[in-house]
Coordinates of C-alpha atoms (C1' of nucleotides) in Angstrom, one line a residue:
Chain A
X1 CA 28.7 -24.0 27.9
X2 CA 29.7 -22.9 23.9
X3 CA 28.9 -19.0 23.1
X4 CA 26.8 -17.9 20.1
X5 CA 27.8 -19.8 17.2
X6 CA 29.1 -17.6 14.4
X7 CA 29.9 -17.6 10.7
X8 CA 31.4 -14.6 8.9
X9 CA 30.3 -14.7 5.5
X10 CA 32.5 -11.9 3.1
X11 CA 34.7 -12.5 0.0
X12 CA 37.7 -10.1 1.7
X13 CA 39.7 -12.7 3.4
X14 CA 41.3 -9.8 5.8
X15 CA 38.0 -8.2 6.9
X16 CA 36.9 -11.8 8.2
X17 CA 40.3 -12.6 9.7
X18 CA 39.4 -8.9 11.5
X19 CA 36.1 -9.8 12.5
X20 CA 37.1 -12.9 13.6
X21 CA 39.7 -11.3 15.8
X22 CA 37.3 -8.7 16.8
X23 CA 33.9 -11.4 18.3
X24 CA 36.0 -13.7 19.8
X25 CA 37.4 -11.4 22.0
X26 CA 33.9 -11.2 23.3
X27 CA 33.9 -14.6 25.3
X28 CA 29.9 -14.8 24.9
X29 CA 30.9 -15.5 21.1
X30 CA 32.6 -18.2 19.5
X31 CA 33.4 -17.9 15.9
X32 CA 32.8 -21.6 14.1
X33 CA 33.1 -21.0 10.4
X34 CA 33.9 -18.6 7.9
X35 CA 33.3 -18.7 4.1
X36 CA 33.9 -15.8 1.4
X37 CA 30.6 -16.1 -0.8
X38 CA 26.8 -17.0 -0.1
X39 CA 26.8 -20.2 -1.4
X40 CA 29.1 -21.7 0.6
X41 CA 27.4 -19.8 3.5
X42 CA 24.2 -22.1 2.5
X43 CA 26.2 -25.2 2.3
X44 CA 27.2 -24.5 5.9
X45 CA 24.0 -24.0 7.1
X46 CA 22.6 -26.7 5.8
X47 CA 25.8 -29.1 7.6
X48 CA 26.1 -27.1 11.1
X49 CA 24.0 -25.2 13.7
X50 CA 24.5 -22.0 13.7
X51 CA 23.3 -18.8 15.5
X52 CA 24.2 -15.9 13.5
X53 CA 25.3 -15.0 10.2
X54 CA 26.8 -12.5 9.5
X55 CA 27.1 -11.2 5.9
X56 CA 28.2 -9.0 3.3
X57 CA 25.9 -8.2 1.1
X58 CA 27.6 -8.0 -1.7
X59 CA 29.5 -11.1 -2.9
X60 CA 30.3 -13.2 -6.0
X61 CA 28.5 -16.4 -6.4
X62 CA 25.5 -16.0 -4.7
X63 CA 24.8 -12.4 -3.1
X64 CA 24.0 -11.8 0.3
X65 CA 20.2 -11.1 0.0
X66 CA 19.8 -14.6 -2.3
X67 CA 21.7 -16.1 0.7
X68 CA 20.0 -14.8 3.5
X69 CA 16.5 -16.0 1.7
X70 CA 17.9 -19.4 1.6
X71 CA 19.5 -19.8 5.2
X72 CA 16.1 -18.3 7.0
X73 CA 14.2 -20.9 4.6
X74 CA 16.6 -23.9 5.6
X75 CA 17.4 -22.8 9.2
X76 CA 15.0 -20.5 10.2
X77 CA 16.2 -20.9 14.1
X78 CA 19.7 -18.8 12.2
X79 CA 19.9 -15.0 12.3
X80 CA 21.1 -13.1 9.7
X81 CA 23.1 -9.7 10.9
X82 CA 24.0 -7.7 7.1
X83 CA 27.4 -6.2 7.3
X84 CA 28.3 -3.8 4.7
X85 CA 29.8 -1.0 3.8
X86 CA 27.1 1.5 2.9
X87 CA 23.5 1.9 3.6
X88 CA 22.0 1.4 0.1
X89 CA 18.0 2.0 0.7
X90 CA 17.1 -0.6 -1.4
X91 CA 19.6 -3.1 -0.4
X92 CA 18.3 -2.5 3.2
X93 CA 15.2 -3.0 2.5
X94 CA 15.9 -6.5 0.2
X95 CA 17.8 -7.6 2.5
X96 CA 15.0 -7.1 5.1
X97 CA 12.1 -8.5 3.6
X98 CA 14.7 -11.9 2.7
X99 CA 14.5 -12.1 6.3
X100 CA 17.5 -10.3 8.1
X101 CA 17.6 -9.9 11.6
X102 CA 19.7 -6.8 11.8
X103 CA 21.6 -4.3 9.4
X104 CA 25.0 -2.4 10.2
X105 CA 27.5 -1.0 8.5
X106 CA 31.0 -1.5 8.5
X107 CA 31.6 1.5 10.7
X108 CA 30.3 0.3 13.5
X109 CA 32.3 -0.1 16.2
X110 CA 33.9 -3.4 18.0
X111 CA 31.5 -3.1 21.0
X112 CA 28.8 -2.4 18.8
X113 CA 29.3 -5.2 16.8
X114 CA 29.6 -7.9 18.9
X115 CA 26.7 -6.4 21.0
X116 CA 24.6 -6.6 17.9
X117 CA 25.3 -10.4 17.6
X118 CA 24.2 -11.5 21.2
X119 CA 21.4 -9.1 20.6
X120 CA 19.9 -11.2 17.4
X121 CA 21.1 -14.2 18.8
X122 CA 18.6 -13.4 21.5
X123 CA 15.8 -13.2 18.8
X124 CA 15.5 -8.9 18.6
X125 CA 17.2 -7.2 16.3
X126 CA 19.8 -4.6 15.2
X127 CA 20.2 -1.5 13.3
X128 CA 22.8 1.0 12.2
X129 CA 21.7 4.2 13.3
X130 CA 21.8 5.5 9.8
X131 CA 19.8 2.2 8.5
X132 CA 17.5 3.1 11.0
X133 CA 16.6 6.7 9.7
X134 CA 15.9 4.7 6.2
X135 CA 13.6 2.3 7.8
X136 CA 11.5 4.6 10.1
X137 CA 10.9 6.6 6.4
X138 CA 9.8 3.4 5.3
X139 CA 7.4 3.1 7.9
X140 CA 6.4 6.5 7.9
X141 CA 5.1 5.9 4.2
X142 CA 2.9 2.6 5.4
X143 CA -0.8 4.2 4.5
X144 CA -2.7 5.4 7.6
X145 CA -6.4 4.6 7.7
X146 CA -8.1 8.0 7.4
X147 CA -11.7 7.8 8.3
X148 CA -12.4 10.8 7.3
X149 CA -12.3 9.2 3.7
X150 CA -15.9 7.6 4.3
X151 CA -17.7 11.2 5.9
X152 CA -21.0 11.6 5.7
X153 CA -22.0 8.0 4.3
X154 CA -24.5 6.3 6.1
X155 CA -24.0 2.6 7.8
X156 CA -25.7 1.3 5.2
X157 CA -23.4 3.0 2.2
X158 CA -20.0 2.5 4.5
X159 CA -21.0 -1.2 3.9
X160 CA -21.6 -1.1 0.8
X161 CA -18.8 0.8 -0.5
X162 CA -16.6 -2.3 1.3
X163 CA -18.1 -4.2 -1.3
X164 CA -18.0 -1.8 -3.8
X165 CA -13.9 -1.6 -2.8
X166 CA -13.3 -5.2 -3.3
X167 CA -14.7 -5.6 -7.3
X168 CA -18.5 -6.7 -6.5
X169 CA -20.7 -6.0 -8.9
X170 CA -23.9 -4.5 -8.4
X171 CA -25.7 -8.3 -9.0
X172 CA -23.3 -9.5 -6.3
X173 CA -24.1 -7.2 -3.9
X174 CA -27.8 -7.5 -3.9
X175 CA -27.3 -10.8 -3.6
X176 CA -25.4 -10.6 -1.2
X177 CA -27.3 -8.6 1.0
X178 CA -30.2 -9.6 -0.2
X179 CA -31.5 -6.1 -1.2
X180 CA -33.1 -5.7 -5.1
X181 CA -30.5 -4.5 -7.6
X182 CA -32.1 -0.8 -7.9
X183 CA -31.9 -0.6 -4.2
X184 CA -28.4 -1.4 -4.7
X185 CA -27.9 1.3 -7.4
X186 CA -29.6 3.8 -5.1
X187 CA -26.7 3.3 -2.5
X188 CA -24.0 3.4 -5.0
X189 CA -25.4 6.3 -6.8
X190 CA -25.3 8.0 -3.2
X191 CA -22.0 6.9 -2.5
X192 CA -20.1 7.9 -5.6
X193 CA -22.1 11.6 -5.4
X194 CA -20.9 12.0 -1.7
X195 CA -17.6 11.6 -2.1
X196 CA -17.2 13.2 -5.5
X197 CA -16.5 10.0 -7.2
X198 CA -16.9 9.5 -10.7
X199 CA -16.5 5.7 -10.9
X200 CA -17.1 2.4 -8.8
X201 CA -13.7 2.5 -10.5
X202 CA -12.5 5.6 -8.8
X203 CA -14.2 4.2 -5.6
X204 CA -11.9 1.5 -5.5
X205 CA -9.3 3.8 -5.9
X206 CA -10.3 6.1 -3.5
X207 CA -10.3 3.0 -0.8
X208 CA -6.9 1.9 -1.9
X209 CA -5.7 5.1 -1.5
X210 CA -6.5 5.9 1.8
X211 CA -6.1 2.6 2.9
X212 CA -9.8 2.2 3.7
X213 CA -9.1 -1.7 2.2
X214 CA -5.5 -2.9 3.3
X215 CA -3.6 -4.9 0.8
X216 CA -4.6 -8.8 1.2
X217 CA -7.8 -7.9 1.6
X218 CA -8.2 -10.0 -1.4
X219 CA -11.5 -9.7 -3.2
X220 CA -12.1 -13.7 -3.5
Chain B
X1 CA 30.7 26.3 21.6
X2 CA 27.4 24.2 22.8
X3 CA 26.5 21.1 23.2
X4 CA 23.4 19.2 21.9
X5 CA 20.3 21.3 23.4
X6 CA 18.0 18.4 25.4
X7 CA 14.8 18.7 27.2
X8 CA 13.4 15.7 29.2
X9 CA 9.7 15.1 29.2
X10 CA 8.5 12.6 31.9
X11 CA 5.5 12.7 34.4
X12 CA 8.2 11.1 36.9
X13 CA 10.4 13.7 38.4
X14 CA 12.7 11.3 40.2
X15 CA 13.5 9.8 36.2
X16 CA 14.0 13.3 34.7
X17 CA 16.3 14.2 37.5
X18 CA 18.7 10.6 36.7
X19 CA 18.2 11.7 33.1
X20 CA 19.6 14.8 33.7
X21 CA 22.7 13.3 35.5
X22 CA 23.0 10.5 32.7
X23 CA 22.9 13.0 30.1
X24 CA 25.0 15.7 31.9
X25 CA 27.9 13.4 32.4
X26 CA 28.5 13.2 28.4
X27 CA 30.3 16.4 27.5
X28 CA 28.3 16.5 24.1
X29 CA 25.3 17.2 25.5
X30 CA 23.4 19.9 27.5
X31 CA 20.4 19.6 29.1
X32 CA 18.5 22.8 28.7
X33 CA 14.9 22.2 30.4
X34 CA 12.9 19.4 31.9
X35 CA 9.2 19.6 31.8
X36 CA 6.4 17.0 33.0
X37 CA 4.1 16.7 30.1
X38 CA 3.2 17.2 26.3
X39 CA 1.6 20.5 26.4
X40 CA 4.3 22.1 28.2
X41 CA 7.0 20.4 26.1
X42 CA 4.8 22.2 22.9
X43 CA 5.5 25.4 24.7
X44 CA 9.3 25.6 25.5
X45 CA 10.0 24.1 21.9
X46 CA 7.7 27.1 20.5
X47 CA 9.6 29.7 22.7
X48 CA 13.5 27.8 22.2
X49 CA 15.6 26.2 20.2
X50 CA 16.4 22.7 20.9
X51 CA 18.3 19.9 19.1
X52 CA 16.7 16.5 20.7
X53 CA 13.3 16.2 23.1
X54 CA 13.6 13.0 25.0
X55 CA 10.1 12.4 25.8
X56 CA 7.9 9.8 27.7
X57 CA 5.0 8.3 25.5
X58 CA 2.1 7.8 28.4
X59 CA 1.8 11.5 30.1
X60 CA -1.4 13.2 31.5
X61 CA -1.7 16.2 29.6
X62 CA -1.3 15.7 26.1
X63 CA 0.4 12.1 25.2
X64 CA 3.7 11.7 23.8
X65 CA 2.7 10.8 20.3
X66 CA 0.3 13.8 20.2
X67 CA 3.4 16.1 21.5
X68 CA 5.6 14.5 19.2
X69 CA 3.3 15.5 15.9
X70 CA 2.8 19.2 17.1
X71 CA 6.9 19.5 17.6
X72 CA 7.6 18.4 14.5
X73 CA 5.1 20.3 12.7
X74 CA 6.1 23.3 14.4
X75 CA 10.1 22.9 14.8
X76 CA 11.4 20.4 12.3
X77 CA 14.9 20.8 12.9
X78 CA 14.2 19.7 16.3
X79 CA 14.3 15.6 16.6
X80 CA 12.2 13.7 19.3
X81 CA 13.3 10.8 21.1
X82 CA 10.5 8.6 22.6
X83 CA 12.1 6.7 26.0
X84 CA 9.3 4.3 27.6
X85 CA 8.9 1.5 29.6
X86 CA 7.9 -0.9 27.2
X87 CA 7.5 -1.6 23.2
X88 CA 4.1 -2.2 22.6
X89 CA 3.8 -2.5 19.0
X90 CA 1.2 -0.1 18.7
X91 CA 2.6 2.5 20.6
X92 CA 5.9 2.2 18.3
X93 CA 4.2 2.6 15.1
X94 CA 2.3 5.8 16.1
X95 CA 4.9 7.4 17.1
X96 CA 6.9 6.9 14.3
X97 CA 4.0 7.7 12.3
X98 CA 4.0 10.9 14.5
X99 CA 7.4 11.9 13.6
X100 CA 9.9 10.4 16.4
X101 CA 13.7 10.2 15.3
X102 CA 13.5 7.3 17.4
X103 CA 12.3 4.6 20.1
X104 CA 14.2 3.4 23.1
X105 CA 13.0 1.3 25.8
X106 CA 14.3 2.3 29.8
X107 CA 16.5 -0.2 30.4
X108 CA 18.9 1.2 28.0
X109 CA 22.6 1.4 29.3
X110 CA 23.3 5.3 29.8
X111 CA 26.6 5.2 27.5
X112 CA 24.0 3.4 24.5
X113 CA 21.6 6.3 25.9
X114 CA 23.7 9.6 25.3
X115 CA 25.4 7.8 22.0
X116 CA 21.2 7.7 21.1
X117 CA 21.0 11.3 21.2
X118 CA 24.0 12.4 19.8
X119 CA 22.8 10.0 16.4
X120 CA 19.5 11.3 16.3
X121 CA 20.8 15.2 16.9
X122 CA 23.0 14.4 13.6
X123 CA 19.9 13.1 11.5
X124 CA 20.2 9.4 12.0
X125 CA 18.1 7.4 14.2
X126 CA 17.9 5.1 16.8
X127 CA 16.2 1.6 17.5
X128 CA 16.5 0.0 20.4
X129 CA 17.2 -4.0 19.8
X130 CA 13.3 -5.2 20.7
X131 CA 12.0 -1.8 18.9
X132 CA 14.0 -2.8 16.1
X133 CA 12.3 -6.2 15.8
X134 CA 8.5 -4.8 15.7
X135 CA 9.7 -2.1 13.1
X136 CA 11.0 -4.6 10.9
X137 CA 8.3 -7.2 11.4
X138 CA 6.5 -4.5 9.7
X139 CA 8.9 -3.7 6.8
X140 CA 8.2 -7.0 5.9
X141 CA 4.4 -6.8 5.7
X142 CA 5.2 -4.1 3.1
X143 CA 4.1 -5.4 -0.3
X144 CA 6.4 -6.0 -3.1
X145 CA 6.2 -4.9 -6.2
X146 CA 6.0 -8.6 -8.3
X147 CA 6.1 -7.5 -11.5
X148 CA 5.3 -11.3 -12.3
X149 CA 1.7 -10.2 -12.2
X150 CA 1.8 -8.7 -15.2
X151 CA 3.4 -11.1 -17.0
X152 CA 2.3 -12.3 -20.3
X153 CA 1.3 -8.5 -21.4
X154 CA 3.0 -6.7 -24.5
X155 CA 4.7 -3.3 -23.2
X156 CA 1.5 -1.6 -25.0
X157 CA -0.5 -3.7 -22.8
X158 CA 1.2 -2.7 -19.8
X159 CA 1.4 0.7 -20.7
X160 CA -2.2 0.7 -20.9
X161 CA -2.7 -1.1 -17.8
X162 CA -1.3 1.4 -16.1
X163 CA -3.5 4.1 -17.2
X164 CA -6.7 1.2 -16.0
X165 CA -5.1 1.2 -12.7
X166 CA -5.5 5.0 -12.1
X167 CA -9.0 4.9 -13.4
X168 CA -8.9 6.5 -16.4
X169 CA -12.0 5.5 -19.0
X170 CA -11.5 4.2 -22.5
X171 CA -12.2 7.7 -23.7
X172 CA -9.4 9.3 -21.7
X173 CA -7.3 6.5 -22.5
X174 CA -7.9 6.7 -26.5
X175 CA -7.0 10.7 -26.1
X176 CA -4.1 10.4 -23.9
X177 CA -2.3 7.8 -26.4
X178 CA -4.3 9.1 -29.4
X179 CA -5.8 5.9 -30.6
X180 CA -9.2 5.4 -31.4
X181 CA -11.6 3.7 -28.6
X182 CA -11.8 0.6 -30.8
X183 CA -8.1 -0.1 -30.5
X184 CA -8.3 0.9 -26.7
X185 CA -11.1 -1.4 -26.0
X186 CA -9.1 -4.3 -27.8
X187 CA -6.3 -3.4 -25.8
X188 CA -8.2 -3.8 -22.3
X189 CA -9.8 -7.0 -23.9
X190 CA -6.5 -8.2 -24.2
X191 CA -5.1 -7.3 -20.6
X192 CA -8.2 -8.8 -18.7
X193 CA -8.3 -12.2 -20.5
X194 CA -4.4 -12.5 -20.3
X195 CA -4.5 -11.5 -16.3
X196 CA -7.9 -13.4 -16.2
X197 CA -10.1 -10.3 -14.6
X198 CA -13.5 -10.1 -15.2
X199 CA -13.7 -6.0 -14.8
X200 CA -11.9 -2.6 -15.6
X201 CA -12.7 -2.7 -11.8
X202 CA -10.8 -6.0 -10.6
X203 CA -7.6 -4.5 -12.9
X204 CA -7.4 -1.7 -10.6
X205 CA -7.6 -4.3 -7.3
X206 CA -5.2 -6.2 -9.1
X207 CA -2.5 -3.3 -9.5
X208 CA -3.1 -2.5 -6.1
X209 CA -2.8 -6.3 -4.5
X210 CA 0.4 -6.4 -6.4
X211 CA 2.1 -2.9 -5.2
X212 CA 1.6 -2.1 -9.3
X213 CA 0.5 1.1 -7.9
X214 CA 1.6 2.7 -5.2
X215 CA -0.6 4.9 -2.6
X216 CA -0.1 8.1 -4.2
X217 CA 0.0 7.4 -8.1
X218 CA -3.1 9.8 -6.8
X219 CA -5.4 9.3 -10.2
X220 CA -5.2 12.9 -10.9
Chain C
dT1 C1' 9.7 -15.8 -48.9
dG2 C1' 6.3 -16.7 -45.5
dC3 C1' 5.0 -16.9 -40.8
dC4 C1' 4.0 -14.9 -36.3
dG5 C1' 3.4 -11.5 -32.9
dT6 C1' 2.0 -6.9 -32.2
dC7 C1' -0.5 -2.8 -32.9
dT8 C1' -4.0 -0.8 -35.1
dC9 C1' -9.0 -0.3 -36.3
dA10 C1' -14.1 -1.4 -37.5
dC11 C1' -18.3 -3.4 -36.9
dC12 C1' -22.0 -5.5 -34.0
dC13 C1' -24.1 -7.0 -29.8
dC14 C1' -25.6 -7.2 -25.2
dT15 C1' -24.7 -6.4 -20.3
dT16 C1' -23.6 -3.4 -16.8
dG17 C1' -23.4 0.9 -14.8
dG18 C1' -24.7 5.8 -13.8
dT19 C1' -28.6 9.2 -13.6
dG20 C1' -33.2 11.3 -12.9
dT21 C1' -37.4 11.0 -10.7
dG22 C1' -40.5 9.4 -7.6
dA23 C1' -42.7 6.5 -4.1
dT24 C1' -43.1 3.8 0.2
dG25 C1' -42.2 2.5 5.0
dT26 C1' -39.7 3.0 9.5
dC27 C1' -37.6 5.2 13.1
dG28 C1' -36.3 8.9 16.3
dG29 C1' -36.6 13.6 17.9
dC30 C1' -38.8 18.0 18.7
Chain D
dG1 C1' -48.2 14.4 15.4
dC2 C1' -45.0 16.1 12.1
dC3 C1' -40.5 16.2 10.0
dG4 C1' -36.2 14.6 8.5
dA5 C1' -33.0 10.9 7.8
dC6 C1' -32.6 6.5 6.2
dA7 C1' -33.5 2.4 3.7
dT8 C1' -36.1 0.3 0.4
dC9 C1' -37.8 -0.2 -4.4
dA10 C1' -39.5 0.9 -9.4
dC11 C1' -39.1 2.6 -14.1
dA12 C1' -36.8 4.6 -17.7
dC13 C1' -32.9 6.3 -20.4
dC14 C1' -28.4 6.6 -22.1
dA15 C1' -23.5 6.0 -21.8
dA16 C1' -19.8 3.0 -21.0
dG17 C1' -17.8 -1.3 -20.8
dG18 C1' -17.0 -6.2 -22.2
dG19 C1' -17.1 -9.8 -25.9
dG20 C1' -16.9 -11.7 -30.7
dT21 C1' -15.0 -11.5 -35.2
dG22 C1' -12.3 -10.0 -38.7
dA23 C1' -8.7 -7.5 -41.0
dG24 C1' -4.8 -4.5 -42.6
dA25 C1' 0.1 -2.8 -41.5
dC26 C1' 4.5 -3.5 -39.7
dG27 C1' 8.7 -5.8 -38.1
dG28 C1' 11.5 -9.7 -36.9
dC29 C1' 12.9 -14.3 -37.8
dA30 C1' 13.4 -18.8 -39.8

DNA sequence: TGCCGTCTCACCCCTTGGTGTGATGTCGGC
DNA sequence: GCCGACATCACACCAAGGGGTGAGACGGCA
């Protein structure tokens, strides 16, 4: 049986004879192409199977975040490891959300590397150490749902305010819940005094910013 | 001179005591104390100094997560290391969220184990290769900023918009970019027919659908 | 030169929203 | 049975917001 198919995708001509030299001497890895900018990575793609990537991100004629965005597109079956030289936050992050498997930097060592490669190939995923710190920060700032952001509203005004969150109007939501539009006022009024809101404009705020209505909780 | 201070924190004695071999073997490290749960592992790092907790996430007697918020809060210098048995998504997340340096899973190799601490006693972090996956599944979800959705606007417009999203009035507006109301309201006339929005309301939704805003561009 | 986009402002109009006050009915607990 | 919390609704008042129209000033560009 072949190994994990591999192309090395980096405009320095030594650093993929190197890395070439480096993976196959891991015999679970064979080495099929390498190219030295993104759009030939693409063109490759689209032409061969391939299990992993693995690319610079920074390249001339097509960088490697562009690149990446187009191979998971066309071959989303094909992992993309990023191999640079520094751990630039938003790079990491770009380079992410286009759909990257993994993330090291060129520090890593041979083991490591070729490690990293079987372990995307086998669908999980791999991180530098220091990329890793940069992520977890990430994470850390994903909003937490504090409930303590809707205390001391009743059932009632907890639904309500829901609506309230997601642009209704007043009409709407006595319409909705089939309550008479003063009834409706009397709730808000309620709402907006107990938690010392000035607006249904500030409400909405208030919801966003304790993550009381998650992004893609799309009003229509 | 020392090596990196460790304490072990599992229910399972027989796992603390291979730790404790694992660990002792790499000449970096030092394993100062093992204890069996949370609340005890809150009480050695109030009384010593340590450089990496290694720490189980299900424990009777205070839970790792819970452990791992109070040790941060109380040493920050001190990193945590969760080590479990699987990587339930969930689990991951909150204790991130909690504060851990990072996330491995038990079948970790002991060389990739004592490399884990040394990273996370120098400030970096570690994933392991599934962990990894689920963190970055959820970097994805993380909205990005499409600055497309204000497209169309003239940079007074924007700037305006910007105030909208944070919930300011026309009367604050007018004052805070000394302009009289009229000019204000013509502005925010403007901005809702060009992004088609019915309300001041559905601008601030908007700005927060499209990461204009972040969570803490607190109003005031 | 004239045109166009932008920013500025002034009216006027009507709808919506926020506030004050008060009333009714229901339910559960003491 | 009484009281308090909750949900429901009414009426009135005023402020704020949204919409229409028009218009002057400025700057860039053909």
């Amino acid at each position: 049986m072949t190994g994990i198919r591999v192309m090395l995708v980096d405009d320095q001509e030594l650093l993929r004879a190197s890395l070439r030299t480096v993976l196959s001497a891991d015999e679970r890895i064979e080495v099929t192409h390498d190219v030295a900018n993104g759009g030939d990575a693409v063109e490759v793609v689209r032409r061969h199977r391939l299990d992993v990537v693995l690319m610079d991100i920074r390249m001339p004629r097509m960088d490697g975040v562009a690149a990446t965005a187009e191979i998971v597109r066309i071959a989303p079956a094909t992992r993309v490891l990023m191999l640079t030289t520094f751990d630039d936050d938003e790079l990491v992050v770009a380079a992410i959300r286009a759909g990257a498997s993994g993330y090291l930097t060129k520090d890593v060592r041979p083991a490591a590397l070729a490690q990293a490669v079987c372990d995307v190939a086998s669908g999980t995923s791999a991180l530098a150490p220091g990329v890793a710190a940069t992520i977890l920060d990430l994470v850390r700032q994903v909003p937490v749902r504090r409930t303590a952001a809707l205390d001391g509203l009743t059932p009632r005004e907890v639904e309500i305010f829901g609506l309230l969150a997601r642009g209704r109007s007043n009409g709407e939501i006595c319409a909705e819940l089939v309550l008479s539009e003063n009834t409706v006022k009397s709730h808000v009024r309620a709402i907006l005094q107990k938690l010392d809101l000035r607006d249904r404009v500030h409400a909405v705020i208030h919801a966003y910013e304790n993550g009381l209505v998650g992004r893609n909780d799309l009003p229509d």
